[in-house]
Short mmCIF file of N, CA and C in Angstrom, two decimals:
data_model
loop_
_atom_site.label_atom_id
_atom_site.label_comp_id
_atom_site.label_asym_id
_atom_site.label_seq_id
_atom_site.Cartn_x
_atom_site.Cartn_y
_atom_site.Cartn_z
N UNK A 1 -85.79 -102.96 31.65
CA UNK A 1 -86.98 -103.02 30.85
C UNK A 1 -87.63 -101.64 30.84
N UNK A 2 -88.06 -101.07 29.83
CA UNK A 2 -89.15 -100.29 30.00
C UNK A 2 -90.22 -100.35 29.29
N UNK A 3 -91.68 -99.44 29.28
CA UNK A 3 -92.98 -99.97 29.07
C UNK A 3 -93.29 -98.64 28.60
N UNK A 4 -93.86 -98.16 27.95
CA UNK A 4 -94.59 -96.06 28.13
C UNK A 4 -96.03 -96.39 27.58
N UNK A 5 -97.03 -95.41 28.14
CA UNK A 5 -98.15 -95.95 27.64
C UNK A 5 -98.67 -93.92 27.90
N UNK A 6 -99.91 -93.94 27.23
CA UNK A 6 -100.75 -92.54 27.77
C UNK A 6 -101.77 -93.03 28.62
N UNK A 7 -102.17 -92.04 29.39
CA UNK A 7 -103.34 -91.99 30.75
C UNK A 7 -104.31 -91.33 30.40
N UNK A 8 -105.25 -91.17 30.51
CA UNK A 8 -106.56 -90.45 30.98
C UNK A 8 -106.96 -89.99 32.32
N UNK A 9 -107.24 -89.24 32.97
CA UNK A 9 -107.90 -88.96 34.26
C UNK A 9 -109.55 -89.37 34.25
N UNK A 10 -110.08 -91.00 35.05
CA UNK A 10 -111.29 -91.09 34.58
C UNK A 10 -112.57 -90.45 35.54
N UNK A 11 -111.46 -90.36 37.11
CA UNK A 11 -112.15 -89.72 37.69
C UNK A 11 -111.13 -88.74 38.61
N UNK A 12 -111.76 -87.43 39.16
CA UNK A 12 -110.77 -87.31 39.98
C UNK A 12 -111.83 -86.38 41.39
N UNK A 13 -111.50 -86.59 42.80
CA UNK A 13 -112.81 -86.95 44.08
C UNK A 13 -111.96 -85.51 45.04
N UNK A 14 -111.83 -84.51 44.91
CA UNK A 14 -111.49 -84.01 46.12
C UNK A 14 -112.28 -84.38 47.40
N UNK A 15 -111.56 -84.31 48.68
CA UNK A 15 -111.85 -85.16 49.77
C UNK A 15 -112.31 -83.80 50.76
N UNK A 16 -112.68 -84.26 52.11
CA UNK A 16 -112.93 -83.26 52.80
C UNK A 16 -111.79 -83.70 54.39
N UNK A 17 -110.57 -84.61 54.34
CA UNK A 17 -109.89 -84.94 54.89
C UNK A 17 -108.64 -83.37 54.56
N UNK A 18 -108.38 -82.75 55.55
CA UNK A 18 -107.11 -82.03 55.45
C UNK A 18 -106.51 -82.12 56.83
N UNK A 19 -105.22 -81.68 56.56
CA UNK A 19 -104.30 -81.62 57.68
C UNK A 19 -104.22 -81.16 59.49
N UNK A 20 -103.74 -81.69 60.60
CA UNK A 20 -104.41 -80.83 61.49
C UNK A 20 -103.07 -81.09 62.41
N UNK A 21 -102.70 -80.20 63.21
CA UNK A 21 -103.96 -78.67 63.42
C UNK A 21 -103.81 -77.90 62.11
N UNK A 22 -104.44 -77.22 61.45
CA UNK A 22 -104.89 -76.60 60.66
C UNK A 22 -103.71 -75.10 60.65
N UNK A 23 -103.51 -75.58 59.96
CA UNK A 23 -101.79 -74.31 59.43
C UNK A 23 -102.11 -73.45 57.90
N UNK A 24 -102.39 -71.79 58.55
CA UNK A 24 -102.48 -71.63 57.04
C UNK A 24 -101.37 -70.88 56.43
N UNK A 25 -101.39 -71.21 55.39
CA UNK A 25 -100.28 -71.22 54.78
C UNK A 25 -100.51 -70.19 53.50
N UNK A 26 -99.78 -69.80 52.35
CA UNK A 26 -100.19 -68.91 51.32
C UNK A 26 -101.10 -69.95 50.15
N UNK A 27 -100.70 -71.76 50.35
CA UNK A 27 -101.68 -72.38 49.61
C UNK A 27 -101.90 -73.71 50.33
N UNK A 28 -103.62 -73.95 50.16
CA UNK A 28 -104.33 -74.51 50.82
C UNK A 28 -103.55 -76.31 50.52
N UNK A 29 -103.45 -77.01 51.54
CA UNK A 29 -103.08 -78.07 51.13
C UNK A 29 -104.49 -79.24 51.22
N UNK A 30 -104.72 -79.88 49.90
CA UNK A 30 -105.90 -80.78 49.11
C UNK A 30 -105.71 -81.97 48.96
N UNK A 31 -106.69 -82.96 49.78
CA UNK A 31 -106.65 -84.33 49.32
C UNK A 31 -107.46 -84.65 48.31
N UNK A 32 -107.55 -85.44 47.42
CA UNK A 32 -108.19 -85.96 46.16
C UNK A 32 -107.65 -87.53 46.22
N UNK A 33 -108.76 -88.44 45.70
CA UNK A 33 -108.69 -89.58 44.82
C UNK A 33 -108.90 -89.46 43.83
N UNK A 34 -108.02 -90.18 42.82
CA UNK A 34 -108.33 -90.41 41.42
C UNK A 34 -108.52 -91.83 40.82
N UNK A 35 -108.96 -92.05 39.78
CA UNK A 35 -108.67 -93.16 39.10
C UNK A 35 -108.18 -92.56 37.64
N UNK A 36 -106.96 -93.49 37.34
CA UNK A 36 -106.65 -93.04 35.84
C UNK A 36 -107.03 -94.42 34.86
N UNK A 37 -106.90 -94.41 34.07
CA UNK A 37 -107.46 -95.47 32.66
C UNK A 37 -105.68 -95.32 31.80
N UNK A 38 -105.09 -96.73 31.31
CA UNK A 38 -103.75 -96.06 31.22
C UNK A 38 -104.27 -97.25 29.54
N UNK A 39 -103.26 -96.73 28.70
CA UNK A 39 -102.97 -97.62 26.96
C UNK A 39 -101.59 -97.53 26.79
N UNK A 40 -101.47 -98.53 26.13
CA UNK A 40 -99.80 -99.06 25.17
C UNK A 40 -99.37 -100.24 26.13
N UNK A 41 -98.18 -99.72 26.03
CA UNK A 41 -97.27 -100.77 26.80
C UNK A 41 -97.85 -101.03 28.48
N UNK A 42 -98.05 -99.41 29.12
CA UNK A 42 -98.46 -99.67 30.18
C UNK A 42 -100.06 -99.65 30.22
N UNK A 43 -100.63 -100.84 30.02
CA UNK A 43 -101.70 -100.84 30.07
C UNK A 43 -102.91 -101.25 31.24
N UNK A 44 -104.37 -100.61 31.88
CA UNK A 44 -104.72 -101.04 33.02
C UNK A 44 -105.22 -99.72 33.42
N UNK A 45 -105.52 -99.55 35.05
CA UNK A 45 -105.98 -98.64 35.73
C UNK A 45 -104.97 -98.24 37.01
N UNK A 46 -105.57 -97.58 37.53
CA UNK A 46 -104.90 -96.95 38.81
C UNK A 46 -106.03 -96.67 39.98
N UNK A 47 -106.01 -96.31 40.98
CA UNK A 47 -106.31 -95.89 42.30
C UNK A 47 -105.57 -95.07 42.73
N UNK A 48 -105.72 -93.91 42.65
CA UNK A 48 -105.02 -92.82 43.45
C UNK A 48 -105.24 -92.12 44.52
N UNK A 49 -104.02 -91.65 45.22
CA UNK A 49 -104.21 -91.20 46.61
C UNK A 49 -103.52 -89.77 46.14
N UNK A 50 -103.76 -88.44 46.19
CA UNK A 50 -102.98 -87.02 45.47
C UNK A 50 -103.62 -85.92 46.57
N UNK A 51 -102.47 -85.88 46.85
CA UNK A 51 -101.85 -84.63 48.02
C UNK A 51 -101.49 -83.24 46.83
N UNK A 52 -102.04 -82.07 47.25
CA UNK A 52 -101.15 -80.91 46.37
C UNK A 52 -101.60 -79.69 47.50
N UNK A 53 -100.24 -78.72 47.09
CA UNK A 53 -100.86 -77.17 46.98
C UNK A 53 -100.66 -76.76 46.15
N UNK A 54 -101.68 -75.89 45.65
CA UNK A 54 -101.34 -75.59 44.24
C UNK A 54 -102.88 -74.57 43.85
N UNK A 55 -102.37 -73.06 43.41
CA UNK A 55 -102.82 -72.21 42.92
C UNK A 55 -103.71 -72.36 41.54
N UNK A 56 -104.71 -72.42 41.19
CA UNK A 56 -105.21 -72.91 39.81
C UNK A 56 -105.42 -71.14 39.16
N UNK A 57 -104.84 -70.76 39.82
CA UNK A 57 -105.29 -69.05 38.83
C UNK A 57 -103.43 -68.66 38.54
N UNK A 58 -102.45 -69.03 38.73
CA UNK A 58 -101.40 -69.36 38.62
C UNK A 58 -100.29 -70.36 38.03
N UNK A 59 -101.37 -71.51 38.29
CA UNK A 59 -100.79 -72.91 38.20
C UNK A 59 -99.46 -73.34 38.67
N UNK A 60 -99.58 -72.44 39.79
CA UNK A 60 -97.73 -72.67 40.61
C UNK A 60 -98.52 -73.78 41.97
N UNK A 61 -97.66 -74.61 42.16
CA UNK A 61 -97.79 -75.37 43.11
C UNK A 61 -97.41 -77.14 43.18
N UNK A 62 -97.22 -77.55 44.10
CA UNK A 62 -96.76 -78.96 44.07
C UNK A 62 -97.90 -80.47 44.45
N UNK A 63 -97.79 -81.43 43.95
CA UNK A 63 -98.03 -82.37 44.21
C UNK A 63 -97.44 -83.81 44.82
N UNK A 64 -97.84 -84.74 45.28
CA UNK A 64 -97.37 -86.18 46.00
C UNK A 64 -98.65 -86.85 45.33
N UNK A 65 -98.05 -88.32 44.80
CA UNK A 65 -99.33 -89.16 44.45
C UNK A 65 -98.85 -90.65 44.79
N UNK A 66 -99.71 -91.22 45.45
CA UNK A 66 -99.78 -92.58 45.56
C UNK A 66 -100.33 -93.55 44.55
N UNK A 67 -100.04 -94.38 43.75
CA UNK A 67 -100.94 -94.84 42.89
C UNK A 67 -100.37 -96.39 42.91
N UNK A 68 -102.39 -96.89 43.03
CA UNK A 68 -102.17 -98.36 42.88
C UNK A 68 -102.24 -99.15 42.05
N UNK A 69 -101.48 -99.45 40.52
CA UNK A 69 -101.42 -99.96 39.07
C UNK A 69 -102.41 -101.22 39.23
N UNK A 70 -103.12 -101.79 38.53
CA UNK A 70 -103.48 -103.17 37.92
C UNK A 70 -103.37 -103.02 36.61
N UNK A 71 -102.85 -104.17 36.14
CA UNK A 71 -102.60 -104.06 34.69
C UNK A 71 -101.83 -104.97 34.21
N UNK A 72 -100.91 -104.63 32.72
CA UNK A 72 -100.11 -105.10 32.36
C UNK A 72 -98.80 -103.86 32.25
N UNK A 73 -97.43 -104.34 32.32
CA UNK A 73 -96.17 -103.69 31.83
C UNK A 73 -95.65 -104.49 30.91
N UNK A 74 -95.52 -103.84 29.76
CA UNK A 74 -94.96 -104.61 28.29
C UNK A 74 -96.10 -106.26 28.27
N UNK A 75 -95.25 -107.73 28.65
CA UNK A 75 -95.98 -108.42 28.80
C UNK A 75 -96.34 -109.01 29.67
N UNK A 76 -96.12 -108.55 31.22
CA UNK A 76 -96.30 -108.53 32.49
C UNK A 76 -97.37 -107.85 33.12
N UNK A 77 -98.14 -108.84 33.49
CA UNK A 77 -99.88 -108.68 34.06
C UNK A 77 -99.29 -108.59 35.59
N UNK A 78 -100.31 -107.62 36.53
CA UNK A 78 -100.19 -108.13 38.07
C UNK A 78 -100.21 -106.34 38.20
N UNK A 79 -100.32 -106.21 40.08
CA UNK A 79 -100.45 -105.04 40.10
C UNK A 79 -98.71 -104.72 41.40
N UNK A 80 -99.17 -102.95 41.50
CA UNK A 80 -98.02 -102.36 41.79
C UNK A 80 -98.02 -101.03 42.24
N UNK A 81 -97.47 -100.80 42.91
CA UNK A 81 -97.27 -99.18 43.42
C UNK A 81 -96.42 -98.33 42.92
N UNK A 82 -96.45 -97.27 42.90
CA UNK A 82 -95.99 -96.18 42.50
C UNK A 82 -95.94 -94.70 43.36
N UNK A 83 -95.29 -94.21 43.32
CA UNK A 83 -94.96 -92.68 44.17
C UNK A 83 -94.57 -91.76 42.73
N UNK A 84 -94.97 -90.64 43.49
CA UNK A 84 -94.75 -90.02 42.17
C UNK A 84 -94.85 -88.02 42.98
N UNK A 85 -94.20 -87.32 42.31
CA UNK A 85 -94.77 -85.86 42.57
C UNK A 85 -93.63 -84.95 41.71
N UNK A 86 -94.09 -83.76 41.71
CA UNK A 86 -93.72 -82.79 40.65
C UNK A 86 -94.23 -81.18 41.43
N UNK A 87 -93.12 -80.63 41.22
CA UNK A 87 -93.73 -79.36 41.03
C UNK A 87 -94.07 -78.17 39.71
N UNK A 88 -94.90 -77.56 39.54
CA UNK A 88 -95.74 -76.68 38.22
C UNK A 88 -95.08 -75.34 38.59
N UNK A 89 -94.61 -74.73 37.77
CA UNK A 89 -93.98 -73.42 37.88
C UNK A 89 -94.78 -72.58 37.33
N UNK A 90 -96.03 -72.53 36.92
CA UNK A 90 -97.16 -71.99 36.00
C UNK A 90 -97.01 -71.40 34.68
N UNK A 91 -95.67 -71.83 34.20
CA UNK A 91 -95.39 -71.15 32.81
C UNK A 91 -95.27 -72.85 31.79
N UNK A 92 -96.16 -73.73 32.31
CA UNK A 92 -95.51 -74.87 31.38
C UNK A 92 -94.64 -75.95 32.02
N UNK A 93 -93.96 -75.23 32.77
CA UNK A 93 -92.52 -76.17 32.84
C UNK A 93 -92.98 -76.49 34.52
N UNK A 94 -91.88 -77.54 35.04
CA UNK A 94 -91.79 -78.43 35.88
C UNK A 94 -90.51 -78.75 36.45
N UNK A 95 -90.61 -79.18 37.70
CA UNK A 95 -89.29 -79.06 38.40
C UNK A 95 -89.36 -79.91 39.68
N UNK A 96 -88.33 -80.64 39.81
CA UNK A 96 -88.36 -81.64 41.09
C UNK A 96 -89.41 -82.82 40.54
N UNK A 97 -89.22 -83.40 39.70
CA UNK A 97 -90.20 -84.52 39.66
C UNK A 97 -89.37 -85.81 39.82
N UNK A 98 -89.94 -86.75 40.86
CA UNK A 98 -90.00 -87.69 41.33
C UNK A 98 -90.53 -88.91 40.92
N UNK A 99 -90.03 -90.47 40.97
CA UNK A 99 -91.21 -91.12 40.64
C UNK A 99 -90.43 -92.58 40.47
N UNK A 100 -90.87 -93.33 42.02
CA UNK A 100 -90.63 -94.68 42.21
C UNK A 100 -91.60 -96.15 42.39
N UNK A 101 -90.96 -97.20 41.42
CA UNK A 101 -91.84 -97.93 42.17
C UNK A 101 -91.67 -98.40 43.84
N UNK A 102 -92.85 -98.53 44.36
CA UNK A 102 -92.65 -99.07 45.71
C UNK A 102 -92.00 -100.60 45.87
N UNK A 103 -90.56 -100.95 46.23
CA UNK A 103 -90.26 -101.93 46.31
C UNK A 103 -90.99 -103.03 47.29
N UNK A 104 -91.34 -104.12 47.12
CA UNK A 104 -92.14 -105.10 47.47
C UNK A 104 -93.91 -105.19 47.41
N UNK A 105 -93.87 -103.99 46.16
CA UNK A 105 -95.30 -104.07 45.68
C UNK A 105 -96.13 -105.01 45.47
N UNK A 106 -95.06 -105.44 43.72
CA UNK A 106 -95.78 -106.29 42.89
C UNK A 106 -96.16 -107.41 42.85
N UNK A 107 -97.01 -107.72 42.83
CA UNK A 107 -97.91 -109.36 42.78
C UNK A 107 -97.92 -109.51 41.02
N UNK A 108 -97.99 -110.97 41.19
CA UNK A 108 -98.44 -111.41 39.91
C UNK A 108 -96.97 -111.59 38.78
N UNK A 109 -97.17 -111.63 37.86
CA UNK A 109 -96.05 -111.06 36.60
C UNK A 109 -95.04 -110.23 36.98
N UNK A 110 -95.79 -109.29 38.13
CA UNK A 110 -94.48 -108.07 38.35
C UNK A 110 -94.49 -108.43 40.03
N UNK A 111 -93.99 -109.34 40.21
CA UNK A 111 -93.34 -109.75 42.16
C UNK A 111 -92.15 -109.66 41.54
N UNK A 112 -91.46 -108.25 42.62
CA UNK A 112 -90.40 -108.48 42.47
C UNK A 112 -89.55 -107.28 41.85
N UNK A 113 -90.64 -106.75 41.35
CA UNK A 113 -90.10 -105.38 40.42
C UNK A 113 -89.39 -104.23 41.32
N UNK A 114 -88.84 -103.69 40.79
CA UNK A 114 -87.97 -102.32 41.46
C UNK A 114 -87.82 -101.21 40.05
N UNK A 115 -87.65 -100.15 40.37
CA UNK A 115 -87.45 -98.95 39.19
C UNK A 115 -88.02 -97.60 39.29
N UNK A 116 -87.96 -97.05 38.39
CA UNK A 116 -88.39 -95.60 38.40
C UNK A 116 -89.16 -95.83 37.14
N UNK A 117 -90.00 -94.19 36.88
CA UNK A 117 -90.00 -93.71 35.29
C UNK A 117 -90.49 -92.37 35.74
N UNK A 118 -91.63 -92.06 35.00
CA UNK A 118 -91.69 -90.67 34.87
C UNK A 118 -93.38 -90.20 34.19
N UNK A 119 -93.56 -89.22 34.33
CA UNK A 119 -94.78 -88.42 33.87
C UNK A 119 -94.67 -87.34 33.44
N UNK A 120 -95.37 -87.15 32.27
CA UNK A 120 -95.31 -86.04 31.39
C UNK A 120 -96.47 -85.70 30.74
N UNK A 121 -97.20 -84.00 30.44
CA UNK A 121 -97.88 -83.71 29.86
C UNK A 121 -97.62 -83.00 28.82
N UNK A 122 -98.03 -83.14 27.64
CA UNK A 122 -97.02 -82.86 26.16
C UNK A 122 -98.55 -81.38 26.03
N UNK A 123 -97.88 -80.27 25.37
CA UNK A 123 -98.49 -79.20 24.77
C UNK A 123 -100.08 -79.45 24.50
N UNK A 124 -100.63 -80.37 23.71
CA UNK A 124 -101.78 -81.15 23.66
C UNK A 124 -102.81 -81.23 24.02
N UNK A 125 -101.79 -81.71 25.88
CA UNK A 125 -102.60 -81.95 27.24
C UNK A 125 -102.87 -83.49 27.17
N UNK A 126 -102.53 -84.45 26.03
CA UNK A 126 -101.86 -85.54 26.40
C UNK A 126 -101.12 -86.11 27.67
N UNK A 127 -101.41 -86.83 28.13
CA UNK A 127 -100.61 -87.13 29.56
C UNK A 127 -99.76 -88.63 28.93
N UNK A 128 -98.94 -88.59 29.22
CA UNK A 128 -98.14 -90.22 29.09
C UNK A 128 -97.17 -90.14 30.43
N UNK A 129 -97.30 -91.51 30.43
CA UNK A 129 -95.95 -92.51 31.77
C UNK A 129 -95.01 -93.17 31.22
N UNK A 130 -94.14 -93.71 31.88
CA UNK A 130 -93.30 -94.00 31.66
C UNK A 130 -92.50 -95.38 32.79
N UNK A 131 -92.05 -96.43 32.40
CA UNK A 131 -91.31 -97.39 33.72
C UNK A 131 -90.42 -97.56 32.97
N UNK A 132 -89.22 -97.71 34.19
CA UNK A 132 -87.87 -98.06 33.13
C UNK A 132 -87.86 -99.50 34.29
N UNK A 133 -87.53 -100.47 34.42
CA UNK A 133 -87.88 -101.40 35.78
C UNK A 133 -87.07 -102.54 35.33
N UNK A 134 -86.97 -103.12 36.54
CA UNK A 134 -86.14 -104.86 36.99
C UNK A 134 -86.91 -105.91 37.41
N UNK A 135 -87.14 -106.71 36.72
CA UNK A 135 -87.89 -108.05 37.38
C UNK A 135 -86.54 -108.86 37.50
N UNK A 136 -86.94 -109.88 38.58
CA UNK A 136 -86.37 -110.89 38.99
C UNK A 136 -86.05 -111.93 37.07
N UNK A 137 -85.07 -112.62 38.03
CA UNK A 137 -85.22 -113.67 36.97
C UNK A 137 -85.85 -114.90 36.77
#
């Protein structure tokens, strides 16, 4: 099955939680929560947990994201986890991206699900997702 929908970022919380003992490194490593707002197929919200280092005068650097779906997939209501991360090469492009559901997530419509998909930001600055996924029968 798959589902694709676009996201919004509705909020996003840098934290004052970092790593210890305290290692410095050439980039600072940042906790943040987010919430995203998602439309289409994958429709609903998120809760996010986002780990990065990452240069913003560069835009070189990597991310890890935890995210907790409520929603619908295609016509499947219920919620779900997700892993996800990427690295930014600061010219546009991207490399090493990752992105699973957590097996024994889903409640609801989606108990049961397993799969991947993907994340992408189009020229724009459009963000869209992506699930390619297995429900039970």
């Amino acid at each position: 099955m798959h589902a694709a929908g676009t996201f919004t970022v509705a909020a996003f919380d840098p934290t004052e939680l970092s790593p210890t003992p305290a290692i410095e490194t050439g980039l600072a490593v940042g906790v943040s929560t987010m919430t995203k707002q998602f439309t289409g197929e994958v429709d609903g919200r998120s809760a996010t947990l986002f780990t990065a280092a990452f240069d913003q005068a560069s835009g070189v650097g990597t991310y890890l994201a935890m995210e907790s779906f409520e929603g619908r997939l295609g016509d499947r209501a219920g919620t779900v986890n997700f892993a996800h991360s990427a690295t930014t090469l600061g010219d546009g492009g991207r490399a090493g991206d990752y992105f699973v559901i957590v097996p024994g997530s889903g409640t609801g419509d989606l108990a049961g699900i397993t799969g991947s998909g993907g994340l992408t930001v189009d020229p724009d600055g459009t963000h869209r997702v992506w699930f390619d996924y297995e429900l039970p029968a």
